[in-house]
Coordinates of C-alpha atoms in Angstrom, one line a residue:
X19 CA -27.3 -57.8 69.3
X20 CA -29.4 -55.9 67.1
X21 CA -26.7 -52.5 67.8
X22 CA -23.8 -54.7 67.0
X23 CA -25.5 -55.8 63.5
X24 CA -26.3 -52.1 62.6
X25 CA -23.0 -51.5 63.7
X26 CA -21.5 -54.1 61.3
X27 CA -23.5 -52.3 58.1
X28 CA -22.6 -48.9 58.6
X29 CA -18.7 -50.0 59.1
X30 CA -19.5 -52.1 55.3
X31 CA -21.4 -49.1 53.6
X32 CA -18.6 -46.8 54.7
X33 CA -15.4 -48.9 53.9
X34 CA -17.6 -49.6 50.4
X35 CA -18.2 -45.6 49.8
X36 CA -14.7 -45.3 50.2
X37 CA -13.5 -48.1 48.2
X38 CA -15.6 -46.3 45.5
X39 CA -14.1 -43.3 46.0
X40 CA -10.7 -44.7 45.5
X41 CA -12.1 -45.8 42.2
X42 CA -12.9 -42.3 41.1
X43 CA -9.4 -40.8 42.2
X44 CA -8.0 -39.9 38.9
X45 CA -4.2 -42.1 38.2
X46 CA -1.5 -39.5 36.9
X47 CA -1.5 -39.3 33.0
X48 CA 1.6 -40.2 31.8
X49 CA 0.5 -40.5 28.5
X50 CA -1.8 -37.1 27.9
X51 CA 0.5 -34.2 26.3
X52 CA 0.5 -30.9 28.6
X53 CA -1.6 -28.7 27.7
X54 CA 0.2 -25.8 28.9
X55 CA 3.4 -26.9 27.1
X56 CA 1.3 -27.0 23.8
X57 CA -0.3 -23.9 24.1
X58 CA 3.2 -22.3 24.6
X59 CA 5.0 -24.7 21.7
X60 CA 1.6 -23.4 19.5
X61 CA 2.2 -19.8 20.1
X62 CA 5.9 -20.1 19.1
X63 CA 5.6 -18.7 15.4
X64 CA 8.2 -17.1 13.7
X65 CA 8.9 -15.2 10.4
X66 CA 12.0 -13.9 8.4
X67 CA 14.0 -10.6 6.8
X68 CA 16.8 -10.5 4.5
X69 CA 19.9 -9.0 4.7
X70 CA 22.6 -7.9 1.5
X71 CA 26.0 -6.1 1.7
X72 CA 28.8 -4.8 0.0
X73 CA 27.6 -5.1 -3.6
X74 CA 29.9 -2.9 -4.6
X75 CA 28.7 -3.1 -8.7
X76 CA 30.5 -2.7 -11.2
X77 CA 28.0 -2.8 -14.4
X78 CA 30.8 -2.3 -17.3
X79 CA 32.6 -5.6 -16.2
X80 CA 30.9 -9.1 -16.7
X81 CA 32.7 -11.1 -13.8
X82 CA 35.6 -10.2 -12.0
X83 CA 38.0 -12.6 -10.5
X84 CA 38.3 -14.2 -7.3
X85 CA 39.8 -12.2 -4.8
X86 CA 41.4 -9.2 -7.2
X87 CA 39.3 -6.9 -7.5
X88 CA 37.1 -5.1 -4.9
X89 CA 33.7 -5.2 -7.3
X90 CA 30.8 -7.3 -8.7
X91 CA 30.0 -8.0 -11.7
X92 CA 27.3 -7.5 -13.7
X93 CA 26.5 -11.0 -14.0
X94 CA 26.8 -12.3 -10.7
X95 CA 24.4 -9.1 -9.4
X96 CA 21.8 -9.9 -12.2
X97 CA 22.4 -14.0 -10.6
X98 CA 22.2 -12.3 -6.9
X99 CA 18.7 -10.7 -7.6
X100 CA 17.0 -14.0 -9.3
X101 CA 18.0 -15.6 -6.5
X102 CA 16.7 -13.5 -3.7
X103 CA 13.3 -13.4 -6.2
X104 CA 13.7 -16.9 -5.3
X105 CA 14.2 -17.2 -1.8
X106 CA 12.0 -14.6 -1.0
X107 CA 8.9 -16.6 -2.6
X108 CA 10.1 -19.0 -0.1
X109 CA 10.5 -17.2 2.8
X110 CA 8.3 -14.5 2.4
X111 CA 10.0 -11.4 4.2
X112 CA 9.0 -9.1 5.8
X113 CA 11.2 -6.3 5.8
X114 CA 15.5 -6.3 4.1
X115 CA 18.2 -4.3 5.5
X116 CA 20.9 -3.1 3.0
X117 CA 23.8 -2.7 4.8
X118 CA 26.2 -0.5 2.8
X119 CA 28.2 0.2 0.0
X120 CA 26.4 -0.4 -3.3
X121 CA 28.8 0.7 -6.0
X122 CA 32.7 0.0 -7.1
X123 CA 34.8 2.5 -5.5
X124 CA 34.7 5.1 -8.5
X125 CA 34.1 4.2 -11.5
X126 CA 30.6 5.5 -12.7
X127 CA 30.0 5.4 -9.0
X128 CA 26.4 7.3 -10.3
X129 CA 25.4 4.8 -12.7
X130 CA 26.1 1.9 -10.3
X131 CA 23.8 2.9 -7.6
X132 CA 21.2 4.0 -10.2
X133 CA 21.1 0.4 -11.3
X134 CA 21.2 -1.4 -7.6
X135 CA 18.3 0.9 -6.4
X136 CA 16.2 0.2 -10.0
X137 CA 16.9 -3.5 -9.6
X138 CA 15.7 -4.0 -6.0
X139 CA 12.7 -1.5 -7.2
X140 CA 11.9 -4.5 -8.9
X141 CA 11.9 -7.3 -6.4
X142 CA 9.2 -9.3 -6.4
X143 CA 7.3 -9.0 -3.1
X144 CA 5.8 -6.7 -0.8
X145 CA 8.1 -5.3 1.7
X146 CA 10.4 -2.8 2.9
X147 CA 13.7 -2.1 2.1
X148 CA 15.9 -0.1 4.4
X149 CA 19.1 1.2 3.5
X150 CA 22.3 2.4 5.2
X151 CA 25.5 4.2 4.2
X152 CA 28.7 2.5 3.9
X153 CA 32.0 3.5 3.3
X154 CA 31.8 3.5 -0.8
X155 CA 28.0 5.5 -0.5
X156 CA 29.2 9.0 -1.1
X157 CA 29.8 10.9 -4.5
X158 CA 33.5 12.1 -3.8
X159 CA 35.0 8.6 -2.8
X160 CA 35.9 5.8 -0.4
X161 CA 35.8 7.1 3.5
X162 CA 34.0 10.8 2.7
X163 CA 31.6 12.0 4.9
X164 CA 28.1 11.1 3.9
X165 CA 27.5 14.9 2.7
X166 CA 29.5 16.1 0.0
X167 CA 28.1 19.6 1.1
X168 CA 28.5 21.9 4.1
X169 CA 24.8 21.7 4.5
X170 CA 21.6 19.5 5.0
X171 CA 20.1 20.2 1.5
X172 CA 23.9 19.0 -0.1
X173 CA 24.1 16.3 -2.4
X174 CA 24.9 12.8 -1.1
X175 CA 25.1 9.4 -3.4
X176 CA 21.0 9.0 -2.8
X177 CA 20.3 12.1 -3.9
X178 CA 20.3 10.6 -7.4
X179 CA 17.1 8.5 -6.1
X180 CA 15.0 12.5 -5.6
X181 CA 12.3 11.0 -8.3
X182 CA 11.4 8.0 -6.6
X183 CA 8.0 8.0 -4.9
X184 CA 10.3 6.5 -1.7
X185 CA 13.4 7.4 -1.9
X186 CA 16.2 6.3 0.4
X187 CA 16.8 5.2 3.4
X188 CA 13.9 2.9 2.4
X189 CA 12.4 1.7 -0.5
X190 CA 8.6 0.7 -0.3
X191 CA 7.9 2.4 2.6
X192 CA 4.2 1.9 1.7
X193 CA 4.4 -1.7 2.1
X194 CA 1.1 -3.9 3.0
X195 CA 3.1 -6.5 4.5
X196 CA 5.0 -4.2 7.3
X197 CA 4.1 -0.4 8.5
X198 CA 6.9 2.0 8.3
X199 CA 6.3 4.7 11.0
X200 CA 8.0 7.3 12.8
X201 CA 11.4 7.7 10.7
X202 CA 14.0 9.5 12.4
X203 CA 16.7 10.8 9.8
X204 CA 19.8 13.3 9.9
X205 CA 20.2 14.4 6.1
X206 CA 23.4 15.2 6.6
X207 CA 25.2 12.5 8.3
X208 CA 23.1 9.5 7.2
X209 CA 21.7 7.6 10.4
X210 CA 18.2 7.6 11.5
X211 CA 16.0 5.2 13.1
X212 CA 12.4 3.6 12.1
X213 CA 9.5 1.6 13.5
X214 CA 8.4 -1.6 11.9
X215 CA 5.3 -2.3 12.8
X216 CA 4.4 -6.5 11.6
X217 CA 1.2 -7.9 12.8
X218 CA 0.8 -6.2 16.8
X219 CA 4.4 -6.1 17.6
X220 CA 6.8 -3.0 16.6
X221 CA 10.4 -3.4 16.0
X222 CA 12.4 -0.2 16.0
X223 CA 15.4 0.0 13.7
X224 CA 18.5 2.3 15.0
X225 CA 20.8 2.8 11.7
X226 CA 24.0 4.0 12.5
X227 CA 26.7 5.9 10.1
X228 CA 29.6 3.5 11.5
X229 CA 32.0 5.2 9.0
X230 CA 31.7 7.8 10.7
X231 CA 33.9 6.0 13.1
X232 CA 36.1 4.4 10.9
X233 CA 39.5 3.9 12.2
X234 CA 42.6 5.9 10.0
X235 CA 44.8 3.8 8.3
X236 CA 47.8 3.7 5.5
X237 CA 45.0 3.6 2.6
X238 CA 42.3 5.1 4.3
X239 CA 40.7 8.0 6.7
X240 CA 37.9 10.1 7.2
X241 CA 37.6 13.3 4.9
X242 CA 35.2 15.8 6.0
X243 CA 33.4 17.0 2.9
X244 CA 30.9 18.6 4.7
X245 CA 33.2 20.3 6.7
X246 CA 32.1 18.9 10.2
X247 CA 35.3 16.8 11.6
X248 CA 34.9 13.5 12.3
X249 CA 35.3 14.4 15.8
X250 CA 31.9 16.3 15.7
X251 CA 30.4 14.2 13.9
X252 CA 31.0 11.4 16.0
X253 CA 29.9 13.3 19.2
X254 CA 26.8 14.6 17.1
X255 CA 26.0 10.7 16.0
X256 CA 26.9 9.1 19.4
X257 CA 24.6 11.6 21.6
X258 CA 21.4 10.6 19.0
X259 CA 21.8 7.0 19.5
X260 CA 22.5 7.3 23.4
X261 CA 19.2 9.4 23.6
X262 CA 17.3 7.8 20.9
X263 CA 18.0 4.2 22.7
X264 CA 16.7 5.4 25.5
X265 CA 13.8 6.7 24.9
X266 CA 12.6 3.0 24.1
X267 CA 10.8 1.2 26.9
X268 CA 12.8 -1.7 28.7
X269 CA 9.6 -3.9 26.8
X270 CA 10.5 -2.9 23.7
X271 CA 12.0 -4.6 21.3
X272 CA 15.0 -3.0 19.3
X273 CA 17.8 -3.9 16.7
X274 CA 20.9 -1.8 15.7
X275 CA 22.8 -2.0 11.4
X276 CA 25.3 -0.2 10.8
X277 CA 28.1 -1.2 8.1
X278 CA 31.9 -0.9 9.7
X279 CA 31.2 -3.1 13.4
X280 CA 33.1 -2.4 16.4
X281 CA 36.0 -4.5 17.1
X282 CA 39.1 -5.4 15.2
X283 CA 39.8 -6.7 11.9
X284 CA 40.4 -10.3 11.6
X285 CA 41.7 -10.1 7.9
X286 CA 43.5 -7.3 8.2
X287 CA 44.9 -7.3 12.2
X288 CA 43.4 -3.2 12.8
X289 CA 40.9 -1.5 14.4
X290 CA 37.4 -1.0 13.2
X291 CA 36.5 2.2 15.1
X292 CA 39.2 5.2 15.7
X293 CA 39.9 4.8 19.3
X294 CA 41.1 8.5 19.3
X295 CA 37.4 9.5 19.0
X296 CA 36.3 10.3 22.5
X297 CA 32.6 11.1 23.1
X298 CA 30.3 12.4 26.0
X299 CA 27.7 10.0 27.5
X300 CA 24.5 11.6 28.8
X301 CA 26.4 12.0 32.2
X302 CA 29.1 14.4 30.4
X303 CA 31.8 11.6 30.9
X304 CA 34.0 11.0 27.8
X305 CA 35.2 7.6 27.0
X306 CA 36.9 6.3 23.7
X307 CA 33.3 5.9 21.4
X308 CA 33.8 2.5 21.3
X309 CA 33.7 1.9 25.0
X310 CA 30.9 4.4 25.4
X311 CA 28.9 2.6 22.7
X312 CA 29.3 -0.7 24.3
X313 CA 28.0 1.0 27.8
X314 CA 24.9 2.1 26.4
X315 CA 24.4 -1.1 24.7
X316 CA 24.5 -3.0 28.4
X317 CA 22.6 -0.3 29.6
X318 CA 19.4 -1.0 27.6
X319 CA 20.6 -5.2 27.1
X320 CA 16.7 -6.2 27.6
X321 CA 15.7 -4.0 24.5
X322 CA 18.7 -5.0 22.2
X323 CA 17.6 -7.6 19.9
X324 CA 20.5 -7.9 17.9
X325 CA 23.6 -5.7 16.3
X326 CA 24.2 -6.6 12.5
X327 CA 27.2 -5.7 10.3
X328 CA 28.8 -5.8 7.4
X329 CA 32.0 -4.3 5.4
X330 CA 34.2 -7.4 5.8
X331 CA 32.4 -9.5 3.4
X332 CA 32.2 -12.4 5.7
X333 CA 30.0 -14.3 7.4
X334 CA 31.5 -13.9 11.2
X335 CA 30.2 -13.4 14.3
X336 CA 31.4 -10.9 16.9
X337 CA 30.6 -10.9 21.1
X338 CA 30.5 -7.7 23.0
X339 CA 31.1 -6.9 26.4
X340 CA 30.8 -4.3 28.4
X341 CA 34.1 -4.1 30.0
X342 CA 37.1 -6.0 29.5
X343 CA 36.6 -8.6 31.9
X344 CA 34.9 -10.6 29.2
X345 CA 35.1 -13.7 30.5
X346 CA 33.4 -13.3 33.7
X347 CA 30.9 -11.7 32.3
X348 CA 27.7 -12.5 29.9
X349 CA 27.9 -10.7 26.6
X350 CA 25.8 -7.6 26.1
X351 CA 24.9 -8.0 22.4
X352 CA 25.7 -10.3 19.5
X353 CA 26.9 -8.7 16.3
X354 CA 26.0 -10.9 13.4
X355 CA 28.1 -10.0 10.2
X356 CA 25.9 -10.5 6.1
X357 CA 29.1 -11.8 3.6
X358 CA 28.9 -9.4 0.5
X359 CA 28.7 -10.1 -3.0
X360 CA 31.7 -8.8 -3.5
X361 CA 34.2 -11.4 -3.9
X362 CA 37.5 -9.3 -3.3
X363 CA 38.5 -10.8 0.6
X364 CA 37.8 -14.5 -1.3
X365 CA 34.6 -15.6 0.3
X366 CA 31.8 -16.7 -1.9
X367 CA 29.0 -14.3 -3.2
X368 CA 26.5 -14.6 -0.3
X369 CA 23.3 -12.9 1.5
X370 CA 21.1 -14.3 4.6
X371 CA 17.4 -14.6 5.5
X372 CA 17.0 -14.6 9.3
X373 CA 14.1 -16.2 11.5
X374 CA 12.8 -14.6 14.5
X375 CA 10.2 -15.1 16.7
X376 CA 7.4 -12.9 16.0
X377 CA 6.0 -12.4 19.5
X378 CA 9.2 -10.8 20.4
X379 CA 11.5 -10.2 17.5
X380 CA 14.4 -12.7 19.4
X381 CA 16.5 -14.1 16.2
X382 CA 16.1 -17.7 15.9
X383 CA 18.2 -19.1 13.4
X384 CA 19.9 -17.2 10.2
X385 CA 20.4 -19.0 6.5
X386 CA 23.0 -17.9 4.0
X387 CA 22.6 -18.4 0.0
X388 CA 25.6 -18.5 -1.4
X389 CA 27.1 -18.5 -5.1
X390 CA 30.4 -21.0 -5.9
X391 CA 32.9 -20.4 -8.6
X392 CA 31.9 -23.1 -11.8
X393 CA 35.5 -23.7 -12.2
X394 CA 39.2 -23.8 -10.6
X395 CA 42.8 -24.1 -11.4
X396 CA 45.3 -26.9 -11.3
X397 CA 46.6 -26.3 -8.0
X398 CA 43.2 -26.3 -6.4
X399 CA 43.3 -22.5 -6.1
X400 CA 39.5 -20.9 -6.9
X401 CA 40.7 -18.1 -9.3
X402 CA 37.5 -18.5 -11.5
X403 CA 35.2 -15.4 -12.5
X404 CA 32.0 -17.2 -12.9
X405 CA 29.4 -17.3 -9.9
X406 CA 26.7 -19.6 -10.1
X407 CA 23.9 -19.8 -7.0
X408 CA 23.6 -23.5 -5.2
X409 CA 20.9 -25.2 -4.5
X410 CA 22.3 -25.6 -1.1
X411 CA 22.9 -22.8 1.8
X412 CA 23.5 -23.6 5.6
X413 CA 21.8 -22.1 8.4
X414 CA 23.1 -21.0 12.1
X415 CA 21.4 -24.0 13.7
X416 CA 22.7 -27.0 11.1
X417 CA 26.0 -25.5 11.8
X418 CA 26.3 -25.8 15.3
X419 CA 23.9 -29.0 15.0
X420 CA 21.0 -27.2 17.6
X421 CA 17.9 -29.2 18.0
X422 CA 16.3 -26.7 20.1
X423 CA 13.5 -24.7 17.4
X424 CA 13.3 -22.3 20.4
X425 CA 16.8 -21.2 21.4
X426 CA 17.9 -18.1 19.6
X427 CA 21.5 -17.2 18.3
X428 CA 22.0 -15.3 20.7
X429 CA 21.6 -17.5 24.1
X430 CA 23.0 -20.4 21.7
X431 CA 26.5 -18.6 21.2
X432 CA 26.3 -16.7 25.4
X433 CA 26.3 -20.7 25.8
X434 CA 29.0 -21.9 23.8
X435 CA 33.1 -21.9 24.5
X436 CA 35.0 -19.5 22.5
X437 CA 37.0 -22.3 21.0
X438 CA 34.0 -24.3 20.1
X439 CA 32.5 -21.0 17.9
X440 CA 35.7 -20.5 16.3
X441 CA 36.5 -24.2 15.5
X442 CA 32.9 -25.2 14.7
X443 CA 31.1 -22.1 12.7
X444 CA 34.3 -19.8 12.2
X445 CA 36.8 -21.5 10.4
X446 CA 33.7 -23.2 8.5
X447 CA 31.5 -21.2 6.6
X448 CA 33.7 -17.7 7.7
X449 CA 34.4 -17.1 4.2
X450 CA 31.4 -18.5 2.8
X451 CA 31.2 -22.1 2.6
X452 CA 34.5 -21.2 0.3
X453 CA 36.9 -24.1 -0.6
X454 CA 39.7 -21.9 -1.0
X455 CA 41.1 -22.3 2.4
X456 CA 44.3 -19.5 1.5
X457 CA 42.4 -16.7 3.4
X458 CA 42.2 -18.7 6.7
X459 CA 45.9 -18.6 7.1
X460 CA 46.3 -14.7 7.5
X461 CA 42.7 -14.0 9.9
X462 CA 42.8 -14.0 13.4
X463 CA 40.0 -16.1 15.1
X464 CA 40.6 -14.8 18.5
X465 CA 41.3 -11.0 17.3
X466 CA 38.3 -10.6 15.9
X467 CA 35.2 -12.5 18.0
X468 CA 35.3 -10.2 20.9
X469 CA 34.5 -7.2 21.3
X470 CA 35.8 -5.1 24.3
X471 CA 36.9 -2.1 25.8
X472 CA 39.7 -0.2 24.5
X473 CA 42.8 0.9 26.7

């Protein structure tokens, strides 16, 4: 009797130290935030850089109309540098890129760039501005080689900025904000490369010389002043950027600028680059440059953080592919165009700030200030000379109404349809949030998004 009552207590301590037990077993938290996901969402910072274009100043005229005449201004470009005093006190940049052509075609084409480069001297704010050449920036006119001389000491349109304590191809290189290190630059044909270094992370800059692979036209070719052909120079140009792109680590983190973009021209149905310039890869094999540049581009697609553009004067966006099979395929790179100043293709005066995120440099989201004319004519066509800056801009991610903070441009437009980016950002804010809805008539969408191989 007495072993079945001690068995009795032991089975009633045990099924109570379990119960107990039970108790203590912890009920899944629903309700707690994860901790991971905010240590991740807390380390996701990010920070900005500006971008300009296609001034192309005029300082003799006060305002020039809309759409007639390829210059600025002097009163919109004194309006353009308030304003980017302005946004920068916002945003607080980091670095700008300039991305070509700074004065009218030739009228006191020495006068003009003197001004632009005293005037963003000036700019409030601590940090770098890095220049490259377009197809106005040389002394003997539009399309010249960027040396007007048959040697490296020649004279080119920066050599009027010899005095400054930083003279081009960047302006404040002794910046607090961002360290400017290891600049990599060809005197005579006006591309070089640069490390910006912000906070622990190192962003290397490849400037290309993209006139350099201009495409011939009826009003337009390349004119070899410094008595290199384009054909050399092109191989010369092309064989830098193969090797200097390579030379980064697949880790690294690395953006391209140049002014003229691969690709055709929406506005005016052509071809960017001259796809009679053949050039040797690394491996000796010689493709049209355009499809060589795209293969090194795919070759190093972890590094590539971003191609940006200019010399259309719009706000457009171009994919490229490494082969022509385009739809099949993931894009290599995304070329994102800054609108210029420059009101002669009828888009509004504009510039950008971009975000990126600073542990890695991936672009985030881009905004784009913009000036409006203050007046139109009776048949609703804007012919006025007078640019004002809005209080208003519009950004990437408003655009395409993104929610994500996260998702960068990039994966947002490798996402998308191609007739949803035309239909939705394209045919938008293309020509800069402009009302005048003539140009959209005469540019091809579909010519000018992708980018692909030439045949």
């Amino acid at each position: 009797m007495k072993s079945v009552y001690l068995f009795a207590l032991c089975l009633f301590c045990f099924m109570s130290f379990s119960c107990k037990d039970d108790k203590k077993t912890p009920e899944p938290n629903i309700d707690k935030p994860n901790i991971e996901e905010d240590i991740t969402s807390s380390l996701f910072k990010t920070a900005n850089f500006l971008t300009l274009s296609d001034v192309h100043l005029d300082k003799s005229q006060k305002n020039v109309p809309y759409g007639d005449i390829n210059s600025t201004g002097i009163d919109t470009w004194n309006r353009t540098i308030t304003e980017i005093n302005t946004v920068a006190t916002t945003v607080q940049p980091k670095f700008m890129v300039y991305l070509g052509d700074v004065p009218n075609y030739f009228d006191n084409t020495t006068g003009n760039i003197s001004k632009v480069l005293k005037d963003l001297r000036t700019l409030k704010g601590d940090y770098p501005i890095l220049f490259l050449p377009g197809n106005n920036d040389t002394m003997e006119g539009d399309y010249h080689s960027f040396q007007d001389a048959p040697n490296p000491d020649g004279d080119n349109v920066f050599s009027l900025d010899k005095s400054a304590t930083d003279p081009w191809p960047i302006i404040n290189r002794n910046s607090t904000t961002t360290k400017v290190n290891n600049l990599d630059f060809s005197k005579q044909f006006g591309f070089y490369a640069v490390d910006l270094t912000i906070g622990t992370e190192t962003l290397h800059v490849i400037a290309l010389n993209s006139v350099i692979f201009c495409e011939p036209t009826s009003t337009h070719q390349y004119i070899d002043d410094d008595n290199v052909t384009q054909q050399k120079a092109a191989q010369k140009q092309f064989s830098w950027f193969e090797k200097k792109l390579d030379s980064y680590g697949a880790k690294d983190h690395v953006m391209i600028v140049m002014h003229i973009p691969p690709g055709y021209d929406g506005y005016g149905h052509g071809k960017m680059w001259n796809d009679n310039l053949y050039v040797k890869n690394k491996d000796s094999v010689s493709y049209r440059v355009q499809n060589n540049f795209l293969r090194v581009l795919s070759n190093n697609k972890s590094k590539l953080k971003g191609v940006l553009t200019s010399h259309t004067h719009l706000d457009g966006l171009r994919r490229l592919y490494a082969d022509d099979t385009f739809y099949k395929k993931d894009m290599v790179a995304l070329s994102i165009s800054t609108p210029g100043i420059s009101v002669y293709h009828s888009n509004n005066p504009g510039f950008k700030s971009f975000s990126y995120d600073i542990s890695n440099f991936d672009l985030i989201d881009f905004t784009t200030y913009y000036a409006e004319p203050t007046a139109k004519s009776g048949n609703h066509h804007y012919e006025d000379q007078d640019f004002k800056y809005q209080s208003k801009s519009y950004t990437f991610k408003e655009t395409y109404d993104i929610k994500d903070p996260k998702m960068t441009i990039f994966s947002a437009i490798n996402g998308m349809q191609h007739r949803h980016i035309i239909n939705a950002y394209t045919k938008q804010i293309l020509y800069v949030n402009s009302n005048d809805k003539r140009p959209t008539e005469k540019f091809d969408f579909d010519l000018a998004l992708d980018v692909v191989f030439q045949k």
